[in-house]
PDB file of C-alpha atoms and ligand atoms in Angstrom:
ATOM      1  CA  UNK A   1      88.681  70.877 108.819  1.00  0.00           C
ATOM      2  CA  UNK A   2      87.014  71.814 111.961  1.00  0.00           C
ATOM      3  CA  UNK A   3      83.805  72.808 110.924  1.00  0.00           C
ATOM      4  CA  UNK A   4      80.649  71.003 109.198  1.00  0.00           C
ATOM      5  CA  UNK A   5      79.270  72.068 105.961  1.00  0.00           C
ATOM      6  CA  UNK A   6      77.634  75.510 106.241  1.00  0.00           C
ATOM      7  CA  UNK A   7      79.350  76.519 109.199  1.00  0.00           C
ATOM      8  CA  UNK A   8      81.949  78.930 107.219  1.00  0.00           C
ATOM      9  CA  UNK A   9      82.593  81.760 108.482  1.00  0.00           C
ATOM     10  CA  UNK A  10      85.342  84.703 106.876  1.00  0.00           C
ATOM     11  CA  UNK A  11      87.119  86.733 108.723  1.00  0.00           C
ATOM     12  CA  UNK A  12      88.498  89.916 106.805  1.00  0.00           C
ATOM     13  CA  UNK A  13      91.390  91.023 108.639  1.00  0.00           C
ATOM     14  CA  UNK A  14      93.721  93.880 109.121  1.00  0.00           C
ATOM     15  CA  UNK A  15      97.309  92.688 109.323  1.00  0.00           C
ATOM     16  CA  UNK A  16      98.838  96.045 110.347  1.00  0.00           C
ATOM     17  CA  UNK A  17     101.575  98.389 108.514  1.00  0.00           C
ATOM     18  CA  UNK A  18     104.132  95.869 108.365  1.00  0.00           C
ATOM     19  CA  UNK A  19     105.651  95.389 111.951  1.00  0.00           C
ATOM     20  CA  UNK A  20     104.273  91.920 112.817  1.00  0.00           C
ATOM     21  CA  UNK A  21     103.483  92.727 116.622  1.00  0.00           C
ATOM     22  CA  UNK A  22     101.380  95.850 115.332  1.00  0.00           C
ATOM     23  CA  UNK A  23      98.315  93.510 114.770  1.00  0.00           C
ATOM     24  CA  UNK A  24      95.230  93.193 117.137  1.00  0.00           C
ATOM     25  CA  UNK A  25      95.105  90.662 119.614  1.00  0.00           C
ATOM     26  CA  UNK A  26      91.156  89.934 117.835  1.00  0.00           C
ATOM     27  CA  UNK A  27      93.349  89.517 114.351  1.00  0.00           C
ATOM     28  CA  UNK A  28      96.152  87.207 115.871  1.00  0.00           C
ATOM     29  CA  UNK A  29      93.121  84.886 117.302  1.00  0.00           C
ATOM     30  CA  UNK A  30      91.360  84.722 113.946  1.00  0.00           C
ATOM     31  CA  UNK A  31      94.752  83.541 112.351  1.00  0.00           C
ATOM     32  CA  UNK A  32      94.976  80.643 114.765  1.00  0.00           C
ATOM     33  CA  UNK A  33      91.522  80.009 114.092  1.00  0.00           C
ATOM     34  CA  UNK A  34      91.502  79.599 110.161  1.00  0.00           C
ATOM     35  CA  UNK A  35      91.457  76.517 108.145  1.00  0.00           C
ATOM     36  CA  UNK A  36      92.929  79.194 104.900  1.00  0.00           C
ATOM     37  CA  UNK A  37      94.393  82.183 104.712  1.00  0.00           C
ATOM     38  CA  UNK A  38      94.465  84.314 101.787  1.00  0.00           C
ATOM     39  CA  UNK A  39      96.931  86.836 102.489  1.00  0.00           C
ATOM     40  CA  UNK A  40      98.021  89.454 100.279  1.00  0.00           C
ATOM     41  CA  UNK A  41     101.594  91.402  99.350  1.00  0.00           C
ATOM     42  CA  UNK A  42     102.022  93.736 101.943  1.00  0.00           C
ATOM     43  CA  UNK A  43     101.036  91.304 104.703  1.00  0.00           C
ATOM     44  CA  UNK A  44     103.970  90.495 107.289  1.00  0.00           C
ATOM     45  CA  UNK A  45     104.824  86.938 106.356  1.00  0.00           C
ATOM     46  CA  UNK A  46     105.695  86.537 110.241  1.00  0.00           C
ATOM     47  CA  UNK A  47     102.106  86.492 110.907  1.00  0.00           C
ATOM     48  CA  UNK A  48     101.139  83.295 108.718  1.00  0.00           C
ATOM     49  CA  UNK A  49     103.580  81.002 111.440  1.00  0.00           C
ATOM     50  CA  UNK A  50     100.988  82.202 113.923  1.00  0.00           C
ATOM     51  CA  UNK A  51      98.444  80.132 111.682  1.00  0.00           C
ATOM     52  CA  UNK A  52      97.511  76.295 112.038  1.00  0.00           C
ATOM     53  CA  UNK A  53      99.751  73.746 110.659  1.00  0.00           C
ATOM     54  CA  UNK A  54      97.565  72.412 108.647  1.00  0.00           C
ATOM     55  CA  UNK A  55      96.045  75.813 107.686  1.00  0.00           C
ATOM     56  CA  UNK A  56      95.659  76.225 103.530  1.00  0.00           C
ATOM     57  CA  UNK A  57      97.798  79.405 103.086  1.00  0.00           C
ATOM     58  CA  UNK A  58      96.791  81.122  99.674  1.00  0.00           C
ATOM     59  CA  UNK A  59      99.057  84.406  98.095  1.00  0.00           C
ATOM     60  CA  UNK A  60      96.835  86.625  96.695  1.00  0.00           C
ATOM     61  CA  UNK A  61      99.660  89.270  96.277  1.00  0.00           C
ATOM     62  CA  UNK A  62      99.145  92.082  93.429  1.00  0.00           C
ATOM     63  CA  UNK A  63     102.107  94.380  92.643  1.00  0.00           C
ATOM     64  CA  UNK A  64     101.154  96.786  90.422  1.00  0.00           C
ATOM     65  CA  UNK A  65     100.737  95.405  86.831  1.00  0.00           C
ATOM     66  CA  UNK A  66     101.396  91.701  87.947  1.00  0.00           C
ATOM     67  CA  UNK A  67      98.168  90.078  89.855  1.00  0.00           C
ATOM     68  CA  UNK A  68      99.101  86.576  91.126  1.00  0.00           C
ATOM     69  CA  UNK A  69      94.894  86.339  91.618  1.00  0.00           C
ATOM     70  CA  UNK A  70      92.324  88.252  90.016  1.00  0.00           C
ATOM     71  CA  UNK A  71      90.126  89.977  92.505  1.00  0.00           C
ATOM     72  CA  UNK A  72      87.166  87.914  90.848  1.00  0.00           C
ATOM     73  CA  UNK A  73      89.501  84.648  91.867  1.00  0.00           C
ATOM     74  CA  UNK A  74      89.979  85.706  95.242  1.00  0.00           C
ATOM     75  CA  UNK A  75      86.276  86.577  96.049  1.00  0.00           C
ATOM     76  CA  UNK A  76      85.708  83.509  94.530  1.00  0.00           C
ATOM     77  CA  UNK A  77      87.942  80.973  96.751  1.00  0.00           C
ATOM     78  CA  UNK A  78      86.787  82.961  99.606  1.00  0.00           C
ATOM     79  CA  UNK A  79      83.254  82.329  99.160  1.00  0.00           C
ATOM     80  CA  UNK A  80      84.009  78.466  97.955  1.00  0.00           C
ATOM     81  CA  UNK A  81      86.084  77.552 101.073  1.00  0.00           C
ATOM     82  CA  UNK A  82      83.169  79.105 102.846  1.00  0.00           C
ATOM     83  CA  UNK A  83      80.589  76.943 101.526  1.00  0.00           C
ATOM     84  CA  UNK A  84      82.830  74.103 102.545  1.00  0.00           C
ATOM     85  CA  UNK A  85      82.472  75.193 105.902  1.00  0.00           C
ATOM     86  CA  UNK A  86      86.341  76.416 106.763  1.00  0.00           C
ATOM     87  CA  UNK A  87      87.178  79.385 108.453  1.00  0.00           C
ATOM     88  CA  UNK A  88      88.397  81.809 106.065  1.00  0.00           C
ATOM     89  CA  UNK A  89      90.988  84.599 107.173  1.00  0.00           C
ATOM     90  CA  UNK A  90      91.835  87.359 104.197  1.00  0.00           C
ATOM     91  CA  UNK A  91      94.505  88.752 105.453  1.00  0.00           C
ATOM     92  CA  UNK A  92      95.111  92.682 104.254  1.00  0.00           C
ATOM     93  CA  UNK A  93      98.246  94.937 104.542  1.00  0.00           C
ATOM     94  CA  UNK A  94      97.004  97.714 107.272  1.00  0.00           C
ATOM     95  CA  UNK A  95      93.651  97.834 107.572  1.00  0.00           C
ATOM     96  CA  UNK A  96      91.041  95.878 105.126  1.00  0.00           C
ATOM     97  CA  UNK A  97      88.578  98.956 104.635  1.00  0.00           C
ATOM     98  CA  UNK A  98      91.502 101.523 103.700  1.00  0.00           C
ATOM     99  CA  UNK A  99      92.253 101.313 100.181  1.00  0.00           C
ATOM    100  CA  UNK A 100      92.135  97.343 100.548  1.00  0.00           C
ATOM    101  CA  UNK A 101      89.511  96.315  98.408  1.00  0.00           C
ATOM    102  CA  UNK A 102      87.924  95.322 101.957  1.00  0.00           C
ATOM    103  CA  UNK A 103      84.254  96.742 101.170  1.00  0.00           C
ATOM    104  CA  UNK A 104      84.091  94.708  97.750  1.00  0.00           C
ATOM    105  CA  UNK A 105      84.785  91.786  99.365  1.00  0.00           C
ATOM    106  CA  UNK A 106      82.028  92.166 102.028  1.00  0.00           C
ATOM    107  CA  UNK A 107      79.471  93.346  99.734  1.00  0.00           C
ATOM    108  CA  UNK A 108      80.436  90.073  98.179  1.00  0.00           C
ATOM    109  CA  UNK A 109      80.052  87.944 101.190  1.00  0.00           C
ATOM    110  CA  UNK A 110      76.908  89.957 101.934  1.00  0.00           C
ATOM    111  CA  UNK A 111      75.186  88.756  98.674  1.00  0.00           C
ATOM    112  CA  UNK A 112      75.726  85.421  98.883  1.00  0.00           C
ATOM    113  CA  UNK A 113      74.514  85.295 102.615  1.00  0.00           C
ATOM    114  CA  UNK A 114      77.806  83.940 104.054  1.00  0.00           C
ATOM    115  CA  UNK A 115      78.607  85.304 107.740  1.00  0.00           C
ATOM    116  CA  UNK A 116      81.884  87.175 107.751  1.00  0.00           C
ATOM    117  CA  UNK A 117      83.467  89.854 110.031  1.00  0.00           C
ATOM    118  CA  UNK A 118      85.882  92.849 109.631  1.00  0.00           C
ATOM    119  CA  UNK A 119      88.964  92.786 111.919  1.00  0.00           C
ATOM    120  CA  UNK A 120      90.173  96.709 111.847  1.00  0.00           C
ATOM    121  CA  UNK A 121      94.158  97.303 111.613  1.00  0.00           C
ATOM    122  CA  UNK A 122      96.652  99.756 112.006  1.00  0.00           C
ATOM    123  CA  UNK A 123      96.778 101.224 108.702  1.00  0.00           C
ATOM    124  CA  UNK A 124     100.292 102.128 107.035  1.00  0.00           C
ATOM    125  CA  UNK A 125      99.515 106.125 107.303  1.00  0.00           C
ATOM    126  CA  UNK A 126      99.185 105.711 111.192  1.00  0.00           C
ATOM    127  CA  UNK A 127     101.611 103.280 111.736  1.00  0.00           C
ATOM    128  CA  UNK A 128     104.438 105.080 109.355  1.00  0.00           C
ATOM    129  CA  UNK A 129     103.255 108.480 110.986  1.00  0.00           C
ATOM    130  CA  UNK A 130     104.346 107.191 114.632  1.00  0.00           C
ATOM    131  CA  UNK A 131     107.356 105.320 113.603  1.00  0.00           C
ATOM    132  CA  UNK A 132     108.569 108.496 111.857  1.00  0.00           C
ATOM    133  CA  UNK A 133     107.682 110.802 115.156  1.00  0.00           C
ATOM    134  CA  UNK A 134     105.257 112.746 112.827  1.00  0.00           C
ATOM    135  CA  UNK A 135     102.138 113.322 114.789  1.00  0.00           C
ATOM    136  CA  UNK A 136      99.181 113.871 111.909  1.00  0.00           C
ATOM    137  CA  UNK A 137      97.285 116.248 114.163  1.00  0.00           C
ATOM    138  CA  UNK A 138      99.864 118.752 116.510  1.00  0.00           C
ATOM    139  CA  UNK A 139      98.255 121.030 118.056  1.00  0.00           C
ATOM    140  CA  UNK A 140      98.467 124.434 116.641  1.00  0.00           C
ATOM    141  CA  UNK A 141     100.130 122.789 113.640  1.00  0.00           C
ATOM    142  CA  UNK A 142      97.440 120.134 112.173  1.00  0.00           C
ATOM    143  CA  UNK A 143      93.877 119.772 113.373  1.00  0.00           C
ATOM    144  CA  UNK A 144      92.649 117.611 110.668  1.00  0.00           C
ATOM    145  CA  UNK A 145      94.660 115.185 107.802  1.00  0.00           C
ATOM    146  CA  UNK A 146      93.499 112.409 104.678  1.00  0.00           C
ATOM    147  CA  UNK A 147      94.163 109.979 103.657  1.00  0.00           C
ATOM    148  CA  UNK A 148      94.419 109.855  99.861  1.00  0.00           C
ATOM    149  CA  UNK A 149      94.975 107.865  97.120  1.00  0.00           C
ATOM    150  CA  UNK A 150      97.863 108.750  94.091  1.00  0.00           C
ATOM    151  CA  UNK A 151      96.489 106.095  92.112  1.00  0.00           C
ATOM    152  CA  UNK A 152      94.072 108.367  91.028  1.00  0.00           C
ATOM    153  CA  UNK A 153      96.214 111.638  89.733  1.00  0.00           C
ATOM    154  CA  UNK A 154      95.581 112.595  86.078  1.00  0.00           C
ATOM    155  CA  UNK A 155      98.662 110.150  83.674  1.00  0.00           C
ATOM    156  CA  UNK A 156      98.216 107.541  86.987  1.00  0.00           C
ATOM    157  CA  UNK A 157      98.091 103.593  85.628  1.00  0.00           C
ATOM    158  CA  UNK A 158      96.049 100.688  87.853  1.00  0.00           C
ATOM    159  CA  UNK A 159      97.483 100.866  91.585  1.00  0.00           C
ATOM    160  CA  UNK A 160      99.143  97.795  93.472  1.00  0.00           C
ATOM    161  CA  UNK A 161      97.616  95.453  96.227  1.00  0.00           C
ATOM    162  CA  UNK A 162      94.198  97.048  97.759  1.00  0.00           C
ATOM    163  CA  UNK A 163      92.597  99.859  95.216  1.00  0.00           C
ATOM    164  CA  UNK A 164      93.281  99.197  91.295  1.00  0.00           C
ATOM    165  CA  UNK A 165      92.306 102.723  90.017  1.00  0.00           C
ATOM    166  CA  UNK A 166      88.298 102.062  90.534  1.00  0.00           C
ATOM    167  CA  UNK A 167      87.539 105.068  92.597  1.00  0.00           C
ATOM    168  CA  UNK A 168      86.746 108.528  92.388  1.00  0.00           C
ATOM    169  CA  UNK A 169      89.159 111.662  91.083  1.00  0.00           C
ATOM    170  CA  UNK A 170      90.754 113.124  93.731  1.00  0.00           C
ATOM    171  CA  UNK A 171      89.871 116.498  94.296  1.00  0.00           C
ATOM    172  CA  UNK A 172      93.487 118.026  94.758  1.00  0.00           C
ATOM    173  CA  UNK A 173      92.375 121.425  94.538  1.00  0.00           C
ATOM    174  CA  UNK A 174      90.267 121.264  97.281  1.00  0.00           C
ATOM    175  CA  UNK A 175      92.786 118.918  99.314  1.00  0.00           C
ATOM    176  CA  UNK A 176      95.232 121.445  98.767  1.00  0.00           C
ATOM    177  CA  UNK A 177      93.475 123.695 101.084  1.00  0.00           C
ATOM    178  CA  UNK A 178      91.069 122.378 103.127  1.00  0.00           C
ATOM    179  CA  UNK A 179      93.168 119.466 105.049  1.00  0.00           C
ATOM    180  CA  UNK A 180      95.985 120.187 107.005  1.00  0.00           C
ATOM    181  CA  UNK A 181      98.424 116.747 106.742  1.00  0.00           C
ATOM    182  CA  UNK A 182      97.694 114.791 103.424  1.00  0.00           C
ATOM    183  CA  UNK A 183      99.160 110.972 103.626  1.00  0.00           C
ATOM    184  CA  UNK A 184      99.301 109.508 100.086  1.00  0.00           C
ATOM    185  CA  UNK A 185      99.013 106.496  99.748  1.00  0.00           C
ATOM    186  CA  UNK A 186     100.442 104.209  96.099  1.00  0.00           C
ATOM    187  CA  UNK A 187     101.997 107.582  95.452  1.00  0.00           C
ATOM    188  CA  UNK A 188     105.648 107.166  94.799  1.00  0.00           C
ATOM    189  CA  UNK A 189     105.153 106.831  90.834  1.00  0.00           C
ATOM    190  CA  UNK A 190     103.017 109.551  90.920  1.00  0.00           C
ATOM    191  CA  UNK A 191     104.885 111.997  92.700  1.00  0.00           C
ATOM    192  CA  UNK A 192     105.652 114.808  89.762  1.00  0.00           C
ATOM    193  CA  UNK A 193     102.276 114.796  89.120  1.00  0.00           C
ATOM    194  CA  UNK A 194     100.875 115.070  92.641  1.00  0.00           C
ATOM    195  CA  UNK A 195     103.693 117.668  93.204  1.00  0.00           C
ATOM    196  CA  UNK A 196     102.574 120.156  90.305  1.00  0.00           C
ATOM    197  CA  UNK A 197      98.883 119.392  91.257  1.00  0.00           C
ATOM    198  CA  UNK A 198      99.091 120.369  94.724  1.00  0.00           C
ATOM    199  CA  UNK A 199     101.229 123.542  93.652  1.00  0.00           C
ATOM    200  CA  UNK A 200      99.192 124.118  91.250  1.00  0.00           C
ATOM    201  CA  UNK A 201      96.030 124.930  93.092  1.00  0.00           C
ATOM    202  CA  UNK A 202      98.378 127.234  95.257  1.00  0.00           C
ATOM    203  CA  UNK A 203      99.946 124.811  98.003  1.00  0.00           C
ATOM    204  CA  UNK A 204     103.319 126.669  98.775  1.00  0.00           C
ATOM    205  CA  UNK A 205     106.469 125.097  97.349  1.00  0.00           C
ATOM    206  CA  UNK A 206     107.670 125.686 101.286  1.00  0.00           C
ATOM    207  CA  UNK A 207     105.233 123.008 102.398  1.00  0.00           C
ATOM    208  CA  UNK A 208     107.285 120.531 104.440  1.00  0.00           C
ATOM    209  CA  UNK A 209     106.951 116.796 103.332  1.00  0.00           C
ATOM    210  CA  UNK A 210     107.973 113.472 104.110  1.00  0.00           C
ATOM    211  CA  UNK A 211     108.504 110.263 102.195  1.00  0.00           C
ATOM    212  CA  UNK A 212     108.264 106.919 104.583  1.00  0.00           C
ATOM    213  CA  UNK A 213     109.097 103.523 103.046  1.00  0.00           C
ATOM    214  CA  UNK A 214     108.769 100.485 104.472  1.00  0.00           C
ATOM    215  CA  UNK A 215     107.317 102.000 107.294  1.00  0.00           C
ATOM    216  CA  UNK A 216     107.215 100.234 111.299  1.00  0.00           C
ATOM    217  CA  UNK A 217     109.259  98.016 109.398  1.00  0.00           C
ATOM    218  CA  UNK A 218     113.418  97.114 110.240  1.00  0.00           C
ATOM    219  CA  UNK A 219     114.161  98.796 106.337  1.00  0.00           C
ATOM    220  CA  UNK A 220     111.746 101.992 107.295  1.00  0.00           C
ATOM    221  CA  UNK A 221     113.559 104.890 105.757  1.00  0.00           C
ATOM    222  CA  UNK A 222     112.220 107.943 106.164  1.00  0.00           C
ATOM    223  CA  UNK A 223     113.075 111.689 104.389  1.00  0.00           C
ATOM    224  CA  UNK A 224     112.157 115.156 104.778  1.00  0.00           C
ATOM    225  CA  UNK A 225     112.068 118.229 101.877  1.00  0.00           C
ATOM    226  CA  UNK A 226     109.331 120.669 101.011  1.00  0.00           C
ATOM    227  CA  UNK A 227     106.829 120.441  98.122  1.00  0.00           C
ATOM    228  CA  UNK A 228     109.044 122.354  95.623  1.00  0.00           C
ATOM    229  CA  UNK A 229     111.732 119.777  95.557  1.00  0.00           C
ATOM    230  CA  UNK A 230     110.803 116.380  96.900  1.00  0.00           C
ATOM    231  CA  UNK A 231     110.791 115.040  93.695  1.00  0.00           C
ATOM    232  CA  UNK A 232     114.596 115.630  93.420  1.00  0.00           C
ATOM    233  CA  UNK A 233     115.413 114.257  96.776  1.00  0.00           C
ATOM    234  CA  UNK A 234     112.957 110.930  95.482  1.00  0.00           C
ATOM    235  CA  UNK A 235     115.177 110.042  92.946  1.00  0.00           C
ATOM    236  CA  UNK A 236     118.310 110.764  94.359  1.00  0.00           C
ATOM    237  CA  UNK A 237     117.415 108.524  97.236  1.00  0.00           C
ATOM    238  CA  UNK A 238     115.640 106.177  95.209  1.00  0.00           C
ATOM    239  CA  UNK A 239     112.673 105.779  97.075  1.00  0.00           C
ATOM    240  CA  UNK A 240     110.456 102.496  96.470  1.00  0.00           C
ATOM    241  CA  UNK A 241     107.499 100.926  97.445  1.00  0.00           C
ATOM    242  CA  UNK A 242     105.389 100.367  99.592  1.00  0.00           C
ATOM    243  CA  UNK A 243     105.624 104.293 100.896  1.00  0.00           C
ATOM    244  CA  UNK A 244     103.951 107.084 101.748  1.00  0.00           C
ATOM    245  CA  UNK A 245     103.784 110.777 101.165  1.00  0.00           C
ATOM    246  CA  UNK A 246     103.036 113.253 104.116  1.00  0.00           C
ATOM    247  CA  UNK A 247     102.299 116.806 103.260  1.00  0.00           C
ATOM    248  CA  UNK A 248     102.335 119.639 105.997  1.00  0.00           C
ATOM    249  CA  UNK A 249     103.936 121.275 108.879  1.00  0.00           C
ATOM    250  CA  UNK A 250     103.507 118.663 110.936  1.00  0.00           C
ATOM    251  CA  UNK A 251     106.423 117.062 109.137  1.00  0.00           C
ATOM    252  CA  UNK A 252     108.570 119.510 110.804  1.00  0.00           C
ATOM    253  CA  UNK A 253     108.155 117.434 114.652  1.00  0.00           C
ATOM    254  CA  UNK A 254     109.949 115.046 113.442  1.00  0.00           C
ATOM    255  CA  UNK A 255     113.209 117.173 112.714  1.00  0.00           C
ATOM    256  CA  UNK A 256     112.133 118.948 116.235  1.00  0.00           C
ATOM    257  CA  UNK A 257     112.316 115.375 117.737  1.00  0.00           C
ATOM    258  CA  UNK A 258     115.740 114.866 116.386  1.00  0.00           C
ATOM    259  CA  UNK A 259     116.876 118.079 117.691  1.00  0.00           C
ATOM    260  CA  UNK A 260     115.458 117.464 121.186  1.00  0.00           C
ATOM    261  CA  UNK A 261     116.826 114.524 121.251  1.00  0.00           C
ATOM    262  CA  UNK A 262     120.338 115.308 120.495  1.00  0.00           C
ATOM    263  CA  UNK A 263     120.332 118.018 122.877  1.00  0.00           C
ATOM    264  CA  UNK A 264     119.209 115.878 125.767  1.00  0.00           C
ATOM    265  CA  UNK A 265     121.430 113.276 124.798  1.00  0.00           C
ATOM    266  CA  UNK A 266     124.624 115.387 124.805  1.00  0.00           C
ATOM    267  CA  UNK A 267     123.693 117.070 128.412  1.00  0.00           C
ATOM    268  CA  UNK A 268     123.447 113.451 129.321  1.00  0.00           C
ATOM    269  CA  UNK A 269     126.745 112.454 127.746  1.00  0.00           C
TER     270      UNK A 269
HETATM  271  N1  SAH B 301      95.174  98.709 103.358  1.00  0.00           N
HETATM  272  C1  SAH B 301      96.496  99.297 103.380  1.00  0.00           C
HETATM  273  C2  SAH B 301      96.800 100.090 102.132  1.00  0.00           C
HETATM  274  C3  SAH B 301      96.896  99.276 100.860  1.00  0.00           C
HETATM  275  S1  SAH B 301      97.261 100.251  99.437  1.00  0.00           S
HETATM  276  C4  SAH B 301      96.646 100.145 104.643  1.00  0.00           C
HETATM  277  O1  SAH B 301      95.673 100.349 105.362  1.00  0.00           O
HETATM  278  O2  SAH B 301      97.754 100.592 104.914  1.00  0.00           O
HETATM  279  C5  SAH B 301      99.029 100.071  99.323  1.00  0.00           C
HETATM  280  C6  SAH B 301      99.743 101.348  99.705  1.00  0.00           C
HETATM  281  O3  SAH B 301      99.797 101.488 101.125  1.00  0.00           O
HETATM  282  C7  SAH B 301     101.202 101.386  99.278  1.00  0.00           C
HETATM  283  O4  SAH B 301     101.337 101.817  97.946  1.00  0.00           O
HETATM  284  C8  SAH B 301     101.776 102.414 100.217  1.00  0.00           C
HETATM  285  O5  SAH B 301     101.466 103.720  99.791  1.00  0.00           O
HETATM  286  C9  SAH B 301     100.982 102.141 101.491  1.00  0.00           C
HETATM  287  N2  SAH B 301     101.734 101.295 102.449  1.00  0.00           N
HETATM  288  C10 SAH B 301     101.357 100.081 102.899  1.00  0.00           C
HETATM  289  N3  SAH B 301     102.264  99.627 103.806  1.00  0.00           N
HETATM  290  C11 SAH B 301     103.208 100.578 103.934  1.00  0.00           C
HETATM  291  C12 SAH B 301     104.393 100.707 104.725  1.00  0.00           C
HETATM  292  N4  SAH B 301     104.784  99.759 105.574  1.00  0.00           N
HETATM  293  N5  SAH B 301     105.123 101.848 104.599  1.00  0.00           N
HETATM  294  C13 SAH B 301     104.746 102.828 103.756  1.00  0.00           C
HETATM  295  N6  SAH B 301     103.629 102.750 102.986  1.00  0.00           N
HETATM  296  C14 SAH B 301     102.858 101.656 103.072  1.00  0.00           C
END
């Protein structure tokens, strides 16, 4: 241990979408740094050889329905290994404050008076977006997007890892309207239901969409349909998580990117 009682410190840290050399130099330090790290499912497990030797690693990991630590236990060892004085790293999938259960654990650290920081990442919807070549804002296309969760659609059970079903209704009625590009996030099991919702309050079945999984990572797959029948294409390809929805017609660059690029690459050729 390198520190004396009551010098503990927690770091809560943003890991990135799931390519290892997306995290932030400030992140990479703070893993060096840490006597434990409490890491959770979707974190690259890359990142924890960038950690100490010696360094206490901890799975926290919660697929949905199976919790390998209660959020109570994890806020718990967090704040104990504090008190001992270690540098505490809880290492998040993406970024901690973006459906990662980030806040709680602050608001935690906050009460008890323990001194902690908040390392941002790249989180899964930005990180997906780019390795997909679908820009979330294009202009003339998209000028704004959300980020949403499908944890929370009407027949939805508990989500996995960050959020588990705690928050607010989503209002898809007004989403369907009033954003341009919607990334879902722990949508996949939800996707009928999102799919009638959203056409439901009048989104048109011709909206393009996009279903990343795995994104930034080497298994990143990544499909396009429309509203009216990405269910269909879901099953037939199976689709699992961790992925991501994208709604809008800034799903379309992506197939203009292809086309682009064939074309350049056969004048080359
Ligand atoms: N804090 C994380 C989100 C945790 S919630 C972040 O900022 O990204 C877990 C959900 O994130 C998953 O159900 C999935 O919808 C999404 N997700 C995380 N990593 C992903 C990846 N590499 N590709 C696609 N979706 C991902």
């Amino acid at each position: 241990m390198r520190h004396g009682l009551g010098e503990g410190f927690v770091s809560i840290v943003g890991a990135g979408p799931g390519d290892p050399e997306l995290i932030t130099v400030k992140a990479l330090k703070a893993i060096r740094a840490a006597d434990v790290i409490l890491y959770d499912r979707l974190v690259n497990v890359e990142l924890l050889t960038y950690g100490d030797s010696l360094a206490e690693r901890i799975y926290c990991g919660k697929a949905p329905g199976r919790h390998a630590m209660t959020q109570d236990m994890i806020q718990r060892r967090m704040i104990d290994s504090a008190l001992e004085g270690k540098r505490v790293v809880r290492l998040k999938g993406g970024d901690p404050f973006v459906f990662g259960r980030g806040g709680e654990e602050a608001l935690a650290l906050a009460a008890r008076g323990i001194p902690y920081e908040v390392i941002p990442g790249i989180t899964s919807a930005i990180g997906a977006a780019a390795a997909s070549g679908i820009p979330l804002t294009h202009r003339g296309v998209a000028a704004s997007f959300a980020c949403v969760t499908g944890s929370r659609c009407p027949g939805a059970e508990t989500g996995e890892d960050g959020e588990d079903g705690g928050s607010p209704a989503v209002q898809w009625e007004l989403l369907a309207h009033a954003v341009d590009t919607l990334v879902i996030y722990m949508g996949v099991s939800q996707l009928k239901e999102i799919r009638s919702e959203l056409l439901r309050h009048g989104k048109a079945a011709s909206t393009p969409v996009a279903l990343i999984e795995s994104g930034t990572t080497r298994r990143q797959r990544t499909f396009t349909s429309t509203l009216g029948e990405v269910h269909k294409l879901a099953a037939a390809v199976q689709i699992s998580n961790p992925a991501l929805i994208v709604i809008g017609a800034a799903v379309l660059v992506r197939d203009q990117l292809a086309q682009l690029e064939r074309q350049a690459a056969s004048m080359i050729g």
